[in-house]
Amino acid sequence: MKTIDELLAGGVTGKRVFVRADLNVPLDGATITDDGRIRAVLPTVKALAEAGARVVVASHLGRPKGAPDPAFSLAPAAARLGELLGADVAFATDTVGESARGTVDGLADGQVAVIENLRFNAGETSKDDAERGAFADRLAALADLYVGDGFGAVHRKHASVYDLPARLPHAAGHLIGTEVGVLKKLTEDVKRPYVVVLGGAKVSDKLAVIDELLGKADRLLIGGGMAYTFLKAKGYEVGISLLQEDQIPVVTEYMERAEKSGVELVLPVDILASSDFPDLKTKAPAEFVTVDADKIPSDKEGLDIGPRTRELYASKVADAETVFWNGPLGVFEHPDYAGGTRAIAQALVDSKAFTVVGGGDSAAAVRTLGFDENAFGHISTGGGASLEYLEGKTLPGLAALED
């Protein structure tokens, strides 16, 4: 895989360089609530601009249905990129139309433009190779070179991620280089003990990675909504907690495999449970009880791990040499149920291990809860991509960058 440093060494002055970034930031109206993904692509954009390239930044945002939708415009992200660069960033109001062509043609050496949300064109996400390819052809007409740096999208077989690199000389940006380097530390010659913390809502989203990690990790700590399927599989009452009953047989098998293979699979021992889901907008105080994990009342749902579980999980992280964490341990968006996620984040900060926060809600939680990002070994920009890499899958966006 060619690196951006190699691309720069060959000279990019005056070249139009298409940077496939991941500017899929959370928005409250037109206000960006977390600019982490924009900041993550800065090293690549800056390096290209300073080398005299004419930089064309492209990304998706949200899930528009293949047509323009103002709610998913990249205009706020383009404005924030300009603020972070300390330079004007031009913005094209379409992807491959008159505005995009005119904006790119108007760039001088060292200038940067952002084109509108790629998913405003149905060809970006089409499952039809010809339709995707036709859109990739139109994108290719905007550039001379391609740099892949949208790690959060490399697990998608989309036009700008998979098809476009085949049409232009290409290289991996700084962010993808960093992300892949980190993931290799989690899969090749891992320093042990290797502890994996998995949370989030649905156990079905994590089955494949659990299956793979049962042969690699030393400990698996389970929390979040997915924990209740494990607890139910042990015969516990879980009340009205989030439950995927159809996954109980496979979860049971995984617990048996863990025991046979010597992998320590750790479940919550106590839970914060309530009859009412909290109001995440007003953040009004919640009413809850702390109960043993095998005694959740039938009319209540678990919304966070309890204090004894927080201490237990912190102790399981304390002696680790490598830690990967993906998924919050509770409804962290509400202050009364943020304690479990905060405790895990703090355990990673306190650990001497190489610690990786696996993107998505985990990365958002770290920032929301006020942790210093530099206190972690790495905060990934792609939760889904990270998990699929750990599952051993071939990621289309990485395969496309190979020579």
CSV table of C-alpha atoms in Angstrom, one decimal:
chain,number,residue,atom,x,y,z
A,1,MET,CA,0.0,0.0,0.0
A,2,LYS,CA,1.5,3.3,-1.1
A,3,THR,CA,1.7,5.9,1.6
A,4,ILE,CA,1.0,9.6,1.3
A,5,ASP,CA,4.7,10.3,2.1
A,6,GLU,CA,5.6,8.4,-1.0
A,7,LEU,CA,3.0,10.3,-3.0
A,8,LEU,CA,4.3,13.6,-1.7
A,9,ALA,CA,7.9,12.6,-2.6
A,10,GLY,CA,6.8,12.2,-6.2
A,11,GLY,CA,5.6,15.8,-6.3
A,12,VAL,CA,2.0,17.0,-6.1
A,13,THR,CA,2.3,20.7,-6.9
A,14,GLY,CA,-0.5,21.8,-9.1
A,15,LYS,CA,-2.1,18.3,-9.0
A,16,ARG,CA,-5.8,17.9,-8.2
A,17,VAL,CA,-5.8,15.4,-5.3
A,18,PHE,CA,-9.1,13.7,-4.3
A,19,VAL,CA,-9.1,13.0,-0.6
A,20,ARG,CA,-11.8,10.5,0.5
A,21,ALA,CA,-12.3,11.6,4.1
A,22,ASP,CA,-14.8,10.7,6.8
A,23,LEU,CA,-16.5,13.9,7.7
A,24,ASN,CA,-19.6,12.0,9.0
A,25,VAL,CA,-19.9,14.2,12.1
A,26,PRO,CA,-22.9,14.3,14.5
A,27,LEU,CA,-25.0,17.4,14.0
A,28,ASP,CA,-27.6,19.2,16.1
A,29,GLY,CA,-29.3,21.1,13.3
A,30,ALA,CA,-26.3,22.8,11.6
A,31,THR,CA,-24.1,22.7,14.7
A,32,ILE,CA,-21.4,20.0,14.9
A,33,THR,CA,-21.4,18.4,18.3
A,34,ASP,CA,-18.1,16.4,17.8
A,35,ASP,CA,-15.5,17.4,15.3
A,36,GLY,CA,-13.2,14.5,16.0
A,37,ARG,CA,-13.4,13.1,12.5
A,38,ILE,CA,-12.6,16.4,10.9
A,39,ARG,CA,-9.6,16.9,13.1
A,40,ALA,CA,-8.5,13.3,12.2
A,41,VAL,CA,-8.0,14.1,8.5
A,42,LEU,CA,-6.2,17.4,9.1
A,43,PRO,CA,-2.7,16.0,8.9
A,44,THR,CA,-3.4,14.6,5.4
A,45,VAL,CA,-5.1,17.7,4.1
A,46,LYS,CA,-2.4,20.0,5.5
A,47,ALA,CA,0.4,18.0,4.1
A,48,LEU,CA,-1.1,18.0,0.6
A,49,ALA,CA,-2.0,21.7,0.7
A,50,GLU,CA,1.5,22.7,2.0
A,51,ALA,CA,3.0,20.7,-0.9
A,52,GLY,CA,1.0,22.7,-3.4
A,53,ALA,CA,-1.7,20.3,-4.3
A,54,ARG,CA,-5.2,21.4,-5.2
A,55,VAL,CA,-7.1,19.4,-2.5
A,56,VAL,CA,-10.6,18.1,-3.2
A,57,VAL,CA,-12.1,16.7,0.0
A,58,ALA,CA,-15.1,14.3,-0.3
A,59,SER,CA,-17.2,12.4,2.3
A,60,HIS,CA,-20.6,11.1,3.1
A,61,LEU,CA,-22.7,12.3,6.0
A,62,GLY,CA,-25.6,10.3,7.4
A,63,ARG,CA,-27.9,8.2,5.3
A,64,PRO,CA,-29.7,10.4,2.7
A,65,LYS,CA,-31.6,8.3,0.1
A,66,GLY,CA,-29.4,9.0,-2.9
A,67,ALA,CA,-30.7,12.5,-3.4
A,68,PRO,CA,-29.9,16.0,-2.0
A,69,ASP,CA,-31.3,16.6,1.5
A,70,PRO,CA,-30.3,19.8,3.3
A,71,ALA,CA,-30.4,18.0,6.7
A,72,PHE,CA,-27.3,16.0,5.6
A,73,SER,CA,-25.3,18.8,3.9
A,74,LEU,CA,-21.6,18.9,4.4
A,75,ALA,CA,-21.6,22.7,4.5
A,76,PRO,CA,-21.0,22.8,8.3
A,77,ALA,CA,-18.2,20.3,8.1
A,78,ALA,CA,-16.5,22.4,5.3
A,79,ALA,CA,-16.8,25.5,7.4
A,80,ARG,CA,-15.2,23.7,10.4
A,81,LEU,CA,-12.4,22.3,8.3
A,82,GLY,CA,-11.6,25.8,7.2
A,83,GLU,CA,-11.5,27.0,10.8
A,84,LEU,CA,-9.2,24.2,11.8
A,85,LEU,CA,-6.9,24.8,8.8
A,86,GLY,CA,-7.0,28.6,9.3
A,87,ALA,CA,-7.7,29.0,5.6
A,88,ASP,CA,-10.7,29.5,3.3
A,89,VAL,CA,-12.2,26.2,2.1
A,90,ALA,CA,-14.4,26.4,-1.0
A,91,PHE,CA,-17.6,24.4,-0.9
A,92,ALA,CA,-19.3,22.9,-3.9
A,93,THR,CA,-23.1,22.5,-3.6
A,94,ASP,CA,-23.2,19.3,-5.6
A,95,THR,CA,-21.0,16.2,-6.0
A,96,VAL,CA,-20.1,15.9,-9.7
A,97,GLY,CA,-22.2,18.7,-11.3
A,98,GLU,CA,-21.5,22.2,-12.4
A,99,SER,CA,-20.8,23.5,-8.9
A,100,ALA,CA,-18.2,20.7,-8.2
A,101,ARG,CA,-16.5,21.2,-11.6
A,102,GLY,CA,-16.4,25.0,-11.2
A,103,THR,CA,-15.2,24.9,-7.6
A,104,VAL,CA,-12.4,22.4,-8.4
A,105,ASP,CA,-11.4,24.4,-11.6
A,106,GLY,CA,-11.1,27.5,-9.4
A,107,LEU,CA,-8.6,26.1,-7.0
A,108,ALA,CA,-5.1,27.5,-6.9
A,109,ASP,CA,-2.1,25.5,-5.7
A,110,GLY,CA,-2.4,24.9,-2.0
A,111,GLN,CA,-6.1,25.5,-1.8
A,112,VAL,CA,-8.8,23.2,-0.5
A,113,ALA,CA,-12.4,22.5,-1.5
A,114,VAL,CA,-15.1,20.3,-0.1
A,115,ILE,CA,-17.7,18.8,-2.4
A,116,GLU,CA,-21.2,18.1,-1.2
A,117,ASN,CA,-22.3,14.8,0.4
A,118,LEU,CA,-21.4,11.9,-1.8
A,119,ARG,CA,-24.5,10.0,-0.8
A,120,PHE,CA,-26.6,12.7,-2.5
A,121,ASN,CA,-25.9,10.6,-5.6
A,122,ALA,CA,-27.4,7.1,-5.7
A,123,GLY,CA,-24.3,5.8,-7.5
A,124,GLU,CA,-22.2,6.1,-4.4
A,125,THR,CA,-23.8,3.3,-2.5
A,126,SER,CA,-25.4,1.3,-5.3
A,127,LYS,CA,-25.0,-2.4,-5.3
A,128,ASP,CA,-24.9,-2.4,-9.1
A,129,ASP,CA,-21.3,-2.3,-10.3
A,130,ALA,CA,-22.1,-0.4,-13.4
A,131,GLU,CA,-24.0,2.3,-11.6
A,132,ARG,CA,-21.2,2.7,-9.0
A,133,GLY,CA,-18.6,2.7,-11.7
A,134,ALA,CA,-20.3,5.4,-13.7
A,135,PHE,CA,-20.4,7.6,-10.6
A,136,ALA,CA,-16.7,6.8,-9.9
A,137,ASP,CA,-15.9,7.9,-13.5
A,138,ARG,CA,-17.4,11.3,-12.9
A,139,LEU,CA,-15.6,11.7,-9.6
A,140,ALA,CA,-12.3,10.7,-11.3
A,141,ALA,CA,-12.8,13.5,-13.8
A,142,LEU,CA,-12.3,15.9,-10.8
A,143,ALA,CA,-8.8,14.7,-9.9
A,144,ASP,CA,-5.4,13.5,-10.9
A,145,LEU,CA,-4.6,11.6,-7.8
A,146,TYR,CA,-6.5,9.8,-5.1
A,147,VAL,CA,-5.8,9.6,-1.3
A,148,GLY,CA,-7.9,7.3,0.8
A,149,ASP,CA,-8.2,8.6,4.4
A,150,GLY,CA,-11.8,7.9,5.4
A,151,PHE,CA,-11.2,5.0,7.7
A,152,GLY,CA,-14.7,5.0,9.0
A,153,ALA,CA,-15.9,4.0,5.5
A,154,VAL,CA,-13.3,1.5,4.3
A,155,HIS,CA,-15.6,-1.5,5.2
A,156,ARG,CA,-18.1,-0.2,2.6
A,157,LYS,CA,-18.0,-1.2,-1.1
A,158,HIS,CA,-18.9,2.3,-2.2
A,159,ALA,CA,-17.9,4.2,-5.4
A,160,SER,CA,-15.6,6.7,-3.7
A,161,VAL,CA,-14.1,4.1,-1.5
A,162,TYR,CA,-13.7,1.0,-3.7
A,163,ASP,CA,-14.2,2.0,-7.4
A,164,LEU,CA,-12.5,5.4,-7.6
A,165,PRO,CA,-9.0,4.2,-6.5
A,166,ALA,CA,-8.9,1.9,-9.5
A,167,ARG,CA,-9.3,4.9,-11.8
A,168,LEU,CA,-6.5,7.1,-10.4
A,169,PRO,CA,-3.0,6.7,-9.0
A,170,HIS,CA,-3.6,6.2,-5.3
A,171,ALA,CA,-2.2,6.2,-1.8
A,172,ALA,CA,-3.3,5.8,1.8
A,173,GLY,CA,-3.5,9.0,3.9
A,174,HIS,CA,-2.0,9.5,7.3
A,175,LEU,CA,-5.1,8.5,9.2
A,176,ILE,CA,-5.6,5.2,7.4
A,177,GLY,CA,-1.9,4.5,7.9
A,178,THR,CA,-2.2,5.1,11.6
A,179,GLU,CA,-5.5,3.1,12.0
A,180,VAL,CA,-4.1,0.1,10.2
A,181,GLY,CA,-0.9,0.2,12.2
A,182,VAL,CA,-2.9,0.2,15.4
A,183,LEU,CA,-5.2,-2.7,14.3
A,184,LYS,CA,-2.1,-4.8,13.5
A,185,LYS,CA,-1.0,-4.3,17.1
A,186,LEU,CA,-4.4,-5.9,18.1
A,187,THR,CA,-4.1,-8.8,15.7
A,188,GLU,CA,-0.4,-9.6,15.2
A,189,ASP,CA,2.1,-10.3,18.0
A,190,VAL,CA,-0.3,-8.9,20.7
A,191,LYS,CA,1.2,-8.0,24.1
A,192,ARG,CA,-0.6,-9.9,26.8
A,193,PRO,CA,-2.7,-9.9,28.9
A,194,TYR,CA,-5.1,-8.8,26.1
A,195,VAL,CA,-8.4,-7.5,27.4
A,196,VAL,CA,-11.4,-6.6,25.2
A,197,VAL,CA,-14.3,-4.6,26.5
A,198,LEU,CA,-17.5,-4.9,24.4
A,199,GLY,CA,-20.7,-2.9,25.0
A,200,GLY,CA,-23.4,-1.4,22.9
A,201,ALA,CA,-27.0,-2.2,22.3
A,202,LYS,CA,-27.2,-5.4,20.2
A,203,VAL,CA,-25.3,-8.6,20.8
A,204,SER,CA,-25.9,-9.5,17.1
A,205,ASP,CA,-23.6,-6.6,16.1
A,206,LYS,CA,-20.7,-8.2,18.0
A,207,LEU,CA,-21.1,-11.9,17.5
A,208,ALA,CA,-18.6,-12.2,14.7
A,209,VAL,CA,-15.9,-10.3,16.6
A,210,ILE,CA,-16.6,-12.3,19.8
A,211,ASP,CA,-16.2,-15.5,17.7
A,212,GLU,CA,-12.8,-14.3,16.4
A,213,LEU,CA,-11.6,-12.9,19.8
A,214,LEU,CA,-12.4,-16.2,21.6
A,215,GLY,CA,-9.2,-17.5,20.1
A,216,LYS,CA,-7.1,-14.4,20.6
A,217,ALA,CA,-8.1,-12.4,23.7
A,218,ASP,CA,-7.3,-13.4,27.3
A,219,ARG,CA,-10.4,-11.6,28.8
A,220,LEU,CA,-13.7,-10.4,27.4
A,221,LEU,CA,-15.7,-8.0,29.5
A,222,ILE,CA,-19.3,-7.6,28.4
A,223,GLY,CA,-21.6,-4.7,29.1
A,224,GLY,CA,-24.2,-2.4,27.6
A,225,GLY,CA,-27.6,-3.7,26.2
A,226,MET,CA,-25.9,-6.8,24.8
A,227,ALA,CA,-25.1,-8.0,28.3
A,228,TYR,CA,-28.7,-8.9,29.0
A,229,THR,CA,-28.8,-11.6,26.3
A,230,PHE,CA,-25.7,-13.2,28.1
A,231,LEU,CA,-27.4,-12.9,31.5
A,232,LYS,CA,-30.6,-14.4,30.1
A,233,ALA,CA,-28.6,-17.3,28.6
A,234,LYS,CA,-27.4,-18.0,32.2
A,235,GLY,CA,-31.0,-18.3,33.3
A,236,TYR,CA,-31.3,-14.9,35.0
A,237,GLU,CA,-34.3,-12.7,35.0
A,238,VAL,CA,-33.6,-9.6,32.9
A,239,GLY,CA,-37.0,-7.9,33.2
A,240,ILE,CA,-37.8,-5.6,30.3
A,241,SER,CA,-34.1,-5.1,29.5
A,242,LEU,CA,-33.0,-5.1,25.9
A,243,LEU,CA,-32.9,-8.7,24.8
A,244,GLN,CA,-32.2,-10.6,21.6
A,245,GLU,CA,-33.8,-13.9,22.6
A,246,ASP,CA,-33.0,-15.5,19.2
A,247,GLN,CA,-29.3,-15.1,20.0
A,248,ILE,CA,-29.3,-17.0,23.2
A,249,PRO,CA,-28.2,-20.3,21.7
A,250,VAL,CA,-25.1,-18.8,20.1
A,251,VAL,CA,-24.3,-16.8,23.2
A,252,THR,CA,-24.5,-20.0,25.3
A,253,GLU,CA,-22.2,-21.7,22.9
A,254,TYR,CA,-19.7,-18.8,23.1
A,255,MET,CA,-19.7,-18.9,26.9
A,256,GLU,CA,-19.0,-22.7,26.8
A,257,ARG,CA,-16.2,-22.1,24.3
A,258,ALA,CA,-14.7,-19.4,26.4
A,259,GLU,CA,-14.6,-21.7,29.4
A,260,LYS,CA,-13.0,-24.6,27.4
A,261,SER,CA,-10.4,-22.4,25.8
A,262,GLY,CA,-9.4,-20.6,29.0
A,263,VAL,CA,-10.7,-17.2,27.9
A,264,GLU,CA,-12.2,-15.3,30.9
A,265,LEU,CA,-15.6,-14.0,29.8
A,266,VAL,CA,-16.8,-11.6,32.5
A,267,LEU,CA,-20.4,-10.4,32.9
A,268,PRO,CA,-21.9,-7.7,35.1
A,269,VAL,CA,-22.6,-8.6,38.7
A,270,ASP,CA,-24.9,-5.7,39.5
A,271,ILE,CA,-27.1,-3.4,37.4
A,272,LEU,CA,-28.8,0.0,37.5
A,273,ALA,CA,-32.4,-0.8,36.6
A,274,SER,CA,-35.4,1.4,36.1
A,275,SER,CA,-39.0,1.2,35.0
A,276,ASP,CA,-38.6,4.2,32.7
A,277,PHE,CA,-36.1,5.0,30.0
A,278,PRO,CA,-34.4,8.4,30.8
A,279,ASP,CA,-35.1,11.6,29.0
A,280,LEU,CA,-32.0,12.2,27.0
A,281,LYS,CA,-33.0,15.7,26.0
A,282,THR,CA,-33.8,17.3,29.3
A,283,LYS,CA,-31.5,15.0,31.3
A,284,ALA,CA,-34.0,15.1,34.1
A,285,PRO,CA,-33.0,13.0,37.2
A,286,ALA,CA,-33.8,9.4,36.8
A,287,GLU,CA,-35.3,7.0,39.2
A,288,PHE,CA,-33.5,3.6,39.4
A,289,VAL,CA,-32.5,0.8,41.8
A,290,THR,CA,-29.1,-1.0,42.0
A,291,VAL,CA,-29.7,-4.7,41.9
A,292,ASP,CA,-27.7,-7.9,41.6
A,293,ALA,CA,-27.4,-9.0,37.9
A,294,ASP,CA,-29.5,-12.1,38.6
A,295,LYS,CA,-32.2,-10.2,40.4
A,296,ILE,CA,-33.4,-7.6,37.9
A,297,PRO,CA,-37.1,-6.9,38.7
A,298,SER,CA,-39.6,-8.1,36.1
A,299,ASP,CA,-40.9,-4.6,35.4
A,300,LYS,CA,-37.5,-2.9,35.1
A,301,GLU,CA,-34.7,-2.7,32.5
A,302,GLY,CA,-31.0,-2.5,33.0
A,303,LEU,CA,-29.5,0.8,31.9
A,304,ASP,CA,-25.9,0.7,33.2
A,305,ILE,CA,-23.5,-1.6,35.0
A,306,GLY,CA,-23.5,-1.1,38.8
A,307,PRO,CA,-20.7,0.0,41.2
A,308,ARG,CA,-19.4,-3.5,42.0
A,309,THR,CA,-19.2,-4.3,38.3
A,310,ARG,CA,-17.3,-1.1,37.6
A,311,GLU,CA,-14.7,-2.1,40.2
A,312,LEU,CA,-14.6,-5.6,38.9
A,313,TYR,CA,-14.0,-4.5,35.3
A,314,ALA,CA,-11.4,-1.9,36.4
A,315,SER,CA,-9.5,-4.7,38.2
A,316,LYS,CA,-9.6,-6.9,35.0
A,317,VAL,CA,-8.1,-4.0,33.0
A,318,ALA,CA,-5.4,-3.1,35.6
A,319,ASP,CA,-2.8,-5.6,34.7
A,320,ALA,CA,-3.4,-5.6,30.9
A,321,GLU,CA,-0.8,-4.9,28.3
A,322,THR,CA,-3.3,-4.4,25.5
A,323,VAL,CA,-6.9,-3.2,25.7
A,324,PHE,CA,-9.5,-2.7,23.0
A,325,TRP,CA,-12.8,-1.1,23.9
A,326,ASN,CA,-15.9,-0.9,21.7
A,327,GLY,CA,-19.3,0.2,22.8
A,328,PRO,CA,-20.6,2.1,25.9
A,329,LEU,CA,-21.5,0.1,29.0
A,330,GLY,CA,-24.8,1.9,29.6
A,331,VAL,CA,-26.9,4.8,28.5
A,332,PHE,CA,-24.0,7.2,28.8
A,333,GLU,CA,-25.9,10.1,27.3
A,334,HIS,CA,-27.7,10.5,30.6
A,335,PRO,CA,-25.6,11.5,33.6
A,336,ASP,CA,-27.3,9.0,35.9
A,337,TYR,CA,-26.3,6.1,33.6
A,338,ALA,CA,-22.9,7.3,32.5
A,339,GLY,CA,-21.0,5.9,35.5
A,340,GLY,CA,-20.2,2.5,33.9
A,341,THR,CA,-18.8,4.0,30.7
A,342,ARG,CA,-16.9,6.6,32.7
A,343,ALA,CA,-15.4,3.9,34.9
A,344,ILE,CA,-14.1,1.9,31.9
A,345,ALA,CA,-12.7,5.0,30.2
A,346,GLN,CA,-10.9,5.8,33.5
A,347,ALA,CA,-9.6,2.3,33.8
A,348,LEU,CA,-8.1,2.6,30.4
A,349,VAL,CA,-6.5,6.0,31.3
A,350,ASP,CA,-5.1,4.5,34.5
A,351,SER,CA,-3.8,1.4,32.8
A,352,LYS,CA,-0.2,1.0,31.6
A,353,ALA,CA,-1.5,-0.9,28.6
A,354,PHE,CA,-1.6,0.1,25.0
A,355,THR,CA,-5.3,1.2,24.9
A,356,VAL,CA,-7.5,1.5,21.8
A,357,VAL,CA,-11.0,3.1,21.9
A,358,GLY,CA,-12.9,1.5,18.9
A,359,GLY,CA,-14.6,4.5,17.4
A,360,GLY,CA,-18.4,5.2,17.2
A,361,ASP,CA,-20.2,5.7,20.5
A,362,SER,CA,-17.1,4.8,22.5
A,363,ALA,CA,-15.2,7.7,21.0
A,364,ALA,CA,-18.2,10.0,21.4
A,365,ALA,CA,-18.5,8.9,25.1
A,366,VAL,CA,-14.8,9.7,25.7
A,367,ARG,CA,-15.3,13.2,24.5
A,368,THR,CA,-18.7,13.7,26.0
A,369,LEU,CA,-17.5,12.7,29.4
A,370,GLY,CA,-14.6,15.1,29.2
A,371,PHE,CA,-11.6,12.8,29.0
A,372,ASP,CA,-8.3,13.9,27.5
A,373,GLU,CA,-8.0,12.1,24.1
A,374,ASN,CA,-4.2,12.0,24.5
A,375,ALA,CA,-4.6,9.8,27.6
A,376,PHE,CA,-5.5,6.9,25.4
A,377,GLY,CA,-3.2,5.0,23.1
A,378,HIS,CA,-5.5,5.5,20.1
A,379,ILE,CA,-9.1,6.6,19.5
A,380,SER,CA,-10.3,5.1,16.2
A,381,THR,CA,-12.5,7.0,13.8
A,382,GLY,CA,-14.2,3.9,12.6
A,383,GLY,CA,-16.1,1.6,15.0
A,384,GLY,CA,-17.6,-0.7,12.3
A,385,ALA,CA,-14.4,-0.8,10.3
A,386,SER,CA,-12.4,-1.6,13.4
A,387,LEU,CA,-14.7,-4.5,14.3
A,388,GLU,CA,-14.7,-6.0,10.8
A,389,TYR,CA,-10.9,-5.8,10.7
A,390,LEU,CA,-10.7,-7.7,14.0
A,391,GLU,CA,-13.2,-10.2,12.6
A,392,GLY,CA,-10.6,-11.0,9.9
A,393,LYS,CA,-12.7,-9.6,7.0
A,394,THR,CA,-11.2,-8.0,3.9
A,395,LEU,CA,-12.1,-4.4,3.9
A,396,PRO,CA,-12.9,-3.1,0.4
A,397,GLY,CA,-11.5,0.4,0.9
A,398,LEU,CA,-8.2,-1.1,2.1
A,399,ALA,CA,-8.0,-3.7,-0.6
A,400,ALA,CA,-8.6,-0.9,-3.2
A,401,LEU,CA,-5.5,0.9,-1.9
A,402,GLU,CA,-3.2,-2.1,-2.4
A,403,ASP,CA,-1.0,-2.0,-5.5
